[in-house]
Amino acid sequence: MKSDINFRHLFYFWVVAKEGGITRAAERLHLAVQTISSQLTLLEQSLGKTLFSQQGRRLVLTEAGRLALGYADQIFLLGEQMQEALNEADSGRIRLTVGISDSLPKLSAYRMLEAAMGIDKKVHLVCYEDQFEALLAELALHKLDVVLTDREVPSGSAMKVFSHRLFDSEMLVVGTKALADTYREGFPDNLNGAPFLLPARNNALRGKIDEWLMAHRVHPDVVGEFEDNALLNTFGRRGLGLFFAPAALANEIAEQFQAIEIGRASGVREQFYAISNDRKIQHPAVEAILATAQKGNRAAA
């Protein structure tokens, strides 16, 4: 079996699989049916695998064919992305592909990305949201330029990725005006039994919140736990419970979610990180994110 793949043959296979048959693929590619058929045969011989089986008049992917199609999808998607990136380079625009941890407050993500959008070059921003571990895997494969998250890479990680701390913020307990009127006086001693919306237990902030509640002997009525911070804030906006928010975003939280400060959760701080493939950042938009964060940290010191 050959060790290399003819990507033209692979492309013909991919089109046949997508179109559902050789005839339709030939029409799409403006080629003869015999040409497509012979190219598929050569690909199967090269791979040493049968990619299609005949069921009546239909071609059906074999198990090997389904596996090959998954890889072909990725290959040709990357090809399209490469062409887009090259076109953007010709126009003077640069692409910034960002992974945003699903536990990261969206307002924080926006603030972290503001600096990237303000650089001299035009930036085409592409954002993906996923769980922390999944984003690190994508970053390690160079599918992302940077990951924005609320935690650093665990020590001893086998992945060659690096954490850059951007900033941190003390946390507030916030809620709608009606809840604030009820629970502001006597804070935090009067929070026993108060309705709370909390991050899920796999969230980096949750452990710090639990410690703070325990230290103040507060036993809240936990009415909801959320992996998605935006969903938590939406429930908070409806007045279903008190919730924690970064003090650095107090104005934005009040404007978007009609949630006002009830009290400060002293000692509870949320950290924000950019994670990259290299210790030395090369991407100008990511450099801008880090530079702005460093200026802010120096000003706060």
Coordinates of C-alpha atoms in Angstrom, one line a residue:
M1 CA 0.0 0.0 0.0
K2 CA 1.3 3.5 -0.8
S3 CA 2.2 5.8 2.0
D4 CA 1.0 8.9 0.2
I5 CA -2.5 10.0 -0.8
N6 CA -3.5 11.6 -4.1
F7 CA -5.6 14.5 -2.8
R8 CA -7.4 14.9 -6.2
H9 CA -8.7 11.4 -5.8
L10 CA -9.6 12.1 -2.2
F11 CA -11.5 15.2 -3.4
Y12 CA -13.5 13.2 -5.9
F13 CA -14.3 10.6 -3.2
W14 CA -15.5 13.5 -0.9
V15 CA -17.8 15.0 -3.6
V16 CA -19.3 11.5 -4.4
A17 CA -20.0 11.0 -0.7
K18 CA -21.6 14.4 -0.3
E19 CA -23.6 14.2 -3.5
G20 CA -24.8 10.6 -2.8
G21 CA -23.6 9.1 -6.0
I22 CA -21.1 9.2 -8.9
T23 CA -23.5 10.6 -11.5
R24 CA -24.4 13.6 -9.4
A25 CA -20.7 14.1 -8.5
A26 CA -19.7 14.0 -12.1
E27 CA -22.4 16.7 -13.0
R28 CA -21.1 18.9 -10.1
L29 CA -17.5 18.5 -11.2
H30 CA -18.3 18.6 -15.0
L31 CA -16.4 15.3 -15.5
A32 CA -17.3 12.0 -17.1
V33 CA -18.8 9.3 -14.9
Q34 CA -16.0 7.0 -16.0
T35 CA -13.4 9.5 -14.8
I36 CA -14.8 9.7 -11.3
S37 CA -15.3 5.9 -11.1
S38 CA -11.7 5.2 -12.2
Q39 CA -10.3 7.8 -9.8
L40 CA -12.3 6.2 -6.9
T41 CA -10.9 2.8 -7.8
L42 CA -7.3 4.2 -7.7
L43 CA -7.9 5.8 -4.3
E44 CA -9.3 2.5 -2.9
Q45 CA -6.3 0.7 -4.3
S46 CA -3.9 3.3 -2.8
L47 CA -5.6 3.0 0.6
G48 CA -6.1 -0.7 0.5
K49 CA -9.7 -0.2 1.7
T50 CA -13.1 -0.4 0.0
L51 CA -14.8 3.0 0.6
F52 CA -18.2 2.3 -0.9
S53 CA -20.5 -0.7 -1.2
Q54 CA -23.3 -1.2 -3.8
Q55 CA -26.8 -1.5 -2.4
G56 CA -29.2 -1.8 -5.3
R57 CA -28.6 1.3 -7.3
R58 CA -27.1 3.2 -4.4
L59 CA -23.6 3.7 -3.2
V60 CA -23.3 3.4 0.5
L61 CA -20.2 4.3 2.6
T62 CA -18.4 1.4 4.3
E63 CA -17.0 1.7 7.8
A64 CA -13.7 2.6 6.2
G65 CA -15.5 5.1 4.0
R66 CA -17.2 6.8 6.9
L67 CA -13.9 7.1 8.7
A68 CA -12.2 8.5 5.6
L69 CA -15.0 11.0 5.0
G70 CA -14.6 12.4 8.5
Y71 CA -10.9 13.1 7.8
A72 CA -11.7 14.4 4.3
D73 CA -14.2 16.9 5.8
Q74 CA -11.5 18.3 8.0
I75 CA -8.9 18.4 5.2
F76 CA -11.1 20.3 2.8
L77 CA -12.5 22.6 5.5
L78 CA -8.9 23.6 6.4
G79 CA -8.4 24.2 2.7
E80 CA -11.3 26.6 2.5
Q81 CA -10.0 28.3 5.7
M82 CA -6.6 28.6 4.2
Q83 CA -8.0 30.2 1.1
E84 CA -10.0 32.7 3.2
A85 CA -6.9 33.5 5.3
L86 CA -4.8 34.1 2.1
N87 CA -7.5 36.4 0.7
E88 CA -7.6 38.3 4.0
A89 CA -3.8 38.6 3.9
D90 CA -4.0 40.2 0.5
S91 CA -6.6 42.7 1.7
G92 CA -4.4 43.6 4.8
R93 CA -6.9 42.0 7.2
I94 CA -5.6 39.4 9.7
R95 CA -7.7 36.6 11.2
L96 CA -7.8 36.0 15.0
T97 CA -9.3 32.6 15.9
V98 CA -10.3 32.6 19.6
G99 CA -11.5 29.8 21.8
I100 CA -13.7 31.1 24.7
S101 CA -14.2 28.9 27.7
D102 CA -17.9 28.3 28.3
S103 CA -17.5 29.3 32.0
L104 CA -16.0 32.7 31.1
P105 CA -18.4 35.7 31.6
K106 CA -19.2 36.9 28.1
L107 CA -18.7 40.5 29.2
S108 CA -15.2 39.6 30.3
A109 CA -14.5 38.0 27.0
Y110 CA -15.6 41.1 25.2
R111 CA -13.4 43.3 27.4
M112 CA -10.4 41.0 26.8
L113 CA -10.9 41.2 23.0
E114 CA -11.4 45.0 22.8
A115 CA -7.7 45.6 22.5
A116 CA -7.3 43.1 19.7
M117 CA -10.0 45.0 17.6
G118 CA -8.2 48.3 18.2
I119 CA -4.9 47.5 16.5
D120 CA -3.7 49.2 13.3
K121 CA -4.6 46.2 11.1
K122 CA -8.1 45.2 10.4
V123 CA -9.0 42.0 12.4
H124 CA -11.4 39.3 11.3
L125 CA -12.5 37.8 14.6
V126 CA -13.6 34.2 14.7
C127 CA -14.8 32.9 18.1
Y128 CA -15.6 29.4 19.3
E129 CA -17.1 28.5 22.6
D130 CA -16.4 25.1 24.3
Q131 CA -15.3 23.4 27.4
F132 CA -11.8 24.3 28.7
E133 CA -10.2 20.9 28.0
A134 CA -11.7 20.7 24.4
L135 CA -10.3 24.2 23.6
L136 CA -6.8 23.3 24.9
A137 CA -6.8 20.3 22.5
E138 CA -7.8 22.6 19.6
L139 CA -5.1 25.1 20.6
A140 CA -2.5 22.3 20.8
L141 CA -3.4 21.4 17.2
H142 CA -3.0 25.0 16.1
K143 CA -6.6 25.3 15.2
L144 CA -6.9 28.3 17.5
D145 CA -4.6 31.4 18.0
V146 CA -5.5 31.8 21.7
V147 CA -7.9 30.6 24.4
L148 CA -9.5 33.0 26.8
T149 CA -10.5 31.4 30.1
D150 CA -10.9 31.7 33.8
R151 CA -8.2 29.2 34.8
E152 CA -4.6 28.5 33.9
V153 CA -3.2 25.3 32.4
P154 CA -2.8 22.7 35.2
S155 CA 0.8 22.2 36.3
G156 CA 2.3 19.1 34.8
S157 CA 0.1 19.2 31.7
A158 CA 1.6 17.3 28.8
M159 CA 0.3 19.9 26.4
K160 CA 2.9 22.5 25.2
V161 CA 0.6 25.5 25.9
F162 CA 1.3 28.5 28.1
S163 CA -0.9 30.6 30.4
H164 CA -0.7 34.4 30.4
R165 CA -2.6 36.0 33.3
L166 CA -4.5 39.0 32.0
F167 CA -6.2 40.4 35.1
D168 CA -8.3 39.5 38.1
S169 CA -11.2 41.0 39.8
E170 CA -12.9 40.9 43.2
M171 CA -16.4 39.4 43.1
L172 CA -19.6 41.1 44.1
V173 CA -22.9 39.6 45.2
V174 CA -25.5 41.2 42.9
G175 CA -29.2 40.9 42.2
T176 CA -32.2 42.8 41.0
K177 CA -33.4 45.8 42.9
A178 CA -36.1 43.9 44.7
L179 CA -33.5 41.3 46.0
A180 CA -31.0 44.1 46.8
D181 CA -33.6 45.9 48.9
T182 CA -34.2 42.6 50.8
Y183 CA -30.7 41.5 51.4
R184 CA -28.4 44.5 51.3
E185 CA -28.8 45.5 55.0
G186 CA -27.0 43.2 57.3
F187 CA -24.9 41.7 54.4
P188 CA -23.5 39.0 54.5
D189 CA -25.0 37.7 57.8
N190 CA -28.6 37.9 56.5
L191 CA -27.9 35.6 53.5
N192 CA -29.0 32.4 55.2
G193 CA -31.8 30.9 53.0
A194 CA -31.4 33.6 50.3
P195 CA -32.0 32.3 46.8
F196 CA -28.7 31.9 44.9
L197 CA -27.7 31.1 41.3
L198 CA -24.2 29.5 41.4
P199 CA -21.7 28.3 38.8
A200 CA -21.6 24.5 38.3
R201 CA -19.1 22.7 40.6
N202 CA -16.6 22.1 37.8
N203 CA -16.2 25.9 37.4
A204 CA -12.9 27.3 38.7
L205 CA -14.8 30.0 40.7
R206 CA -17.2 27.6 42.5
G207 CA -14.7 26.4 45.1
K208 CA -13.9 29.9 46.1
I209 CA -17.5 30.8 46.4
D210 CA -18.2 27.7 48.6
E211 CA -15.3 28.6 50.9
W212 CA -16.6 32.2 51.3
L213 CA -20.1 31.0 52.1
M214 CA -18.7 28.5 54.6
A215 CA -16.4 31.1 56.2
H216 CA -19.4 33.4 56.7
R217 CA -21.7 30.6 57.9
V218 CA -24.1 31.2 55.1
H219 CA -26.4 28.4 54.0
P220 CA -28.1 29.7 50.8
D221 CA -31.1 28.3 49.0
V222 CA -29.3 27.2 45.8
V223 CA -32.1 27.5 43.2
G224 CA -29.9 26.9 40.2
E225 CA -26.4 25.8 39.1
F226 CA -25.1 26.6 35.6
E227 CA -22.1 25.7 33.4
D228 CA -23.0 28.5 31.1
N229 CA -22.4 31.9 32.7
A230 CA -24.6 33.8 30.2
L231 CA -27.5 31.5 31.1
L232 CA -26.9 32.1 34.8
N233 CA -26.9 35.9 34.3
T234 CA -30.1 35.6 32.3
F235 CA -31.8 33.9 35.2
G236 CA -30.4 36.5 37.5
R237 CA -31.9 39.2 35.4
R238 CA -35.3 37.7 36.0
G239 CA -34.8 38.0 39.7
L240 CA -34.7 34.3 40.4
G241 CA -31.7 34.6 42.7
L242 CA -28.6 36.5 43.8
F243 CA -25.4 35.7 41.9
F244 CA -21.7 36.6 41.8
A245 CA -20.2 39.0 39.3
P246 CA -16.8 40.6 38.8
A247 CA -16.5 44.0 40.3
A248 CA -14.6 45.1 37.2
L249 CA -17.8 44.6 35.2
A250 CA -20.2 46.1 37.8
N251 CA -21.4 48.9 35.4
E252 CA -22.0 46.5 32.5
I253 CA -23.8 44.0 34.7
A254 CA -26.1 46.7 36.0
E255 CA -26.8 47.9 32.5
Q256 CA -27.4 44.5 30.8
F257 CA -28.9 42.5 33.6
Q258 CA -30.4 45.1 35.9
A259 CA -28.4 43.6 38.7
I260 CA -26.9 45.9 41.3
E261 CA -24.3 45.4 44.1
I262 CA -25.5 44.0 47.3
G263 CA -22.1 43.4 48.9
R264 CA -18.5 42.5 48.2
A265 CA -17.4 38.9 48.6
S266 CA -14.0 39.8 50.1
G267 CA -11.3 37.3 49.3
V268 CA -13.2 35.8 46.3
R269 CA -11.4 36.8 43.1
E270 CA -11.8 35.6 39.6
Q271 CA -8.7 35.3 37.4
F272 CA -8.7 35.7 33.6
Y273 CA -6.1 34.1 31.3
A274 CA -5.0 34.0 27.7
I275 CA -3.5 30.6 26.7
S276 CA -1.2 30.3 23.7
N277 CA 1.0 27.8 22.0
D278 CA 4.2 29.7 22.5
R279 CA 5.6 31.6 25.5
K280 CA 6.5 34.4 23.1
I281 CA 3.4 35.7 21.4
Q282 CA 3.7 36.2 17.6
H283 CA 0.1 37.2 16.6
P284 CA -0.2 41.0 16.7
A285 CA -3.8 40.9 18.0
V286 CA -2.9 38.6 20.8
E287 CA 0.1 40.8 21.6
A288 CA -2.3 43.7 22.0
I289 CA -4.5 41.8 24.4
L290 CA -1.5 41.0 26.6
A291 CA 0.0 44.5 26.4
T292 CA -3.3 46.1 27.4
A293 CA -3.7 43.7 30.4
Q294 CA -0.1 44.4 31.6
K295 CA -0.8 48.2 31.5
G296 CA -3.9 47.6 33.5
N297 CA -2.1 45.5 36.1
R298 CA 0.6 48.1 36.5
A299 CA -2.0 50.8 37.0
A300 CA -3.8 48.8 39.6
A301 CA -0.5 47.9 41.5

